[in-house]
Coordinates of C-alpha atoms in Angstrom, one line a residue:
M1 CA 87.5 112.4 89.5
E2 CA 89.8 115.3 90.2
Q3 CA 93.5 114.7 90.2
Y4 CA 96.1 116.4 92.3
D5 CA 99.6 117.4 91.3
V6 CA 102.5 115.7 92.9
S7 CA 103.5 119.0 94.6
V8 CA 100.3 118.9 96.6
W9 CA 100.8 115.6 98.3
N10 CA 104.5 114.9 98.1
V11 CA 106.2 115.9 101.4
A12 CA 109.8 115.0 100.3
G13 CA 110.8 118.6 99.9
L14 CA 109.4 119.8 103.2
N15 CA 112.0 120.5 105.8
N16 CA 110.0 119.7 108.9
E17 CA 110.7 117.4 111.8
L18 CA 107.2 115.9 111.6
V19 CA 107.8 114.6 108.1
A20 CA 110.8 112.6 109.2
R21 CA 108.9 111.1 112.1
T22 CA 107.4 107.6 112.1
N23 CA 104.3 106.3 113.8
N24 CA 105.9 103.0 114.5
P25 CA 107.1 103.0 118.2
L26 CA 109.8 100.5 117.5
E27 CA 111.2 102.6 114.7
R28 CA 111.0 105.7 116.8
F29 CA 112.9 104.0 119.7
N30 CA 115.6 102.8 117.3
R31 CA 116.1 106.3 115.9
E32 CA 116.2 107.7 119.4
L33 CA 118.7 105.1 120.5
N34 CA 121.0 105.7 117.5
D35 CA 120.9 109.4 118.0
R36 CA 122.4 109.0 121.5
F37 CA 125.6 107.3 120.4
P38 CA 128.5 109.5 119.4
K39 CA 129.8 107.0 116.8
P40 CA 128.4 104.0 114.9
R41 CA 130.2 101.4 117.0
P42 CA 130.4 102.5 120.7
S43 CA 132.3 100.8 123.4
M44 CA 130.5 98.5 125.8
A45 CA 130.8 101.1 128.5
T46 CA 129.2 103.8 126.3
F47 CA 126.5 101.4 125.2
V48 CA 125.6 100.5 128.8
G49 CA 125.7 104.1 129.9
V50 CA 123.3 105.1 127.1
I51 CA 120.9 102.3 127.9
K52 CA 120.9 103.2 131.6
T53 CA 120.3 106.9 130.9
L54 CA 117.5 106.1 128.4
S55 CA 115.8 103.6 130.7
A56 CA 115.9 106.1 133.6
E57 CA 114.3 108.7 131.3
Y58 CA 111.5 106.3 130.3
I59 CA 110.9 105.3 133.9
Q60 CA 110.7 109.0 134.9
R61 CA 108.3 109.7 132.0
L62 CA 106.0 106.8 133.1
A63 CA 106.1 108.0 136.7
D64 CA 105.2 111.5 135.6
V65 CA 102.0 110.6 133.7
P66 CA 99.8 109.8 136.8
R67 CA 101.2 112.9 138.5
G68 CA 100.2 115.1 135.7
R69 CA 103.7 116.3 135.0
A70 CA 104.1 114.6 131.6
R71 CA 102.7 116.6 128.7
R72 CA 102.4 115.9 125.0
P73 CA 105.4 117.5 123.3
T74 CA 104.6 120.5 121.2
R75 CA 105.3 120.1 117.6
E76 CA 105.6 122.5 114.7
R77 CA 102.5 122.7 112.6
I78 CA 102.9 121.7 109.0
Q79 CA 101.8 124.3 106.4
L80 CA 101.0 122.6 103.1
P81 CA 101.9 124.5 100.0
V82 CA 98.4 124.3 98.4
P83 CA 95.1 123.9 100.3
V84 CA 93.2 120.9 99.1
D85 CA 89.4 121.0 98.7
L86 CA 87.7 117.7 99.0
P87 CA 84.3 117.2 97.2
D88 CA 81.2 116.8 99.4
D89 CA 80.3 113.5 97.9
I90 CA 83.6 111.8 98.9
L91 CA 81.9 110.2 101.9
D92 CA 80.3 107.5 99.7
D93 CA 81.8 106.9 96.3
S94 CA 80.9 103.2 96.1
D95 CA 78.7 101.8 93.4
D96 CA 76.5 99.8 95.7
D97 CA 75.8 99.4 99.3
A98 CA 76.9 95.7 99.5
P99 CA 80.1 95.3 101.5
A100 CA 83.1 94.0 99.5
V101 CA 83.9 90.5 100.4
I102 CA 87.1 89.0 99.0
E103 CA 87.6 85.2 99.3
L104 CA 91.2 84.2 99.3
P105 CA 92.3 80.7 98.4
S106 CA 93.3 78.7 101.3
D107 CA 96.9 77.5 101.7
S108 CA 95.9 75.0 104.4
S109 CA 95.1 71.4 103.5
S110 CA 92.9 71.1 106.6
D111 CA 90.5 73.7 105.1
E112 CA 90.2 71.8 101.9
E113 CA 89.5 68.5 103.8
D114 CA 86.8 70.3 105.9
G115 CA 85.2 71.6 102.7
E116 CA 85.2 68.1 101.2
A117 CA 83.7 66.6 104.3
E118 CA 80.9 69.2 104.3
Q119 CA 80.1 68.4 100.6
E120 CA 79.8 64.7 101.3
L121 CA 77.2 65.3 104.1

């Protein structure tokens, strides 16, 4: 099996907006909300104003989708430092064709009772 150097897969040193992004919508909203406040502990008036503005923007975005006015934001393409060649046989590197089944111990007493009842029959 071929091994790759850390510099190939580690994106910590890349200065790119996409690297700092997250796929989790809740995390993204949290980051967007925090970016809107001028200081860590805003006044209630500032907080309400930011929430009103943010909600109006989301409502407008939702309304624009069916009208065809909303578009996917363009993002900078990431250029990795070293191209990676994957071997052709990577599609199937398993030893056998049987699916892997992992049985986990049950933490529920009702499962154990059901198993005992089946054994008695």
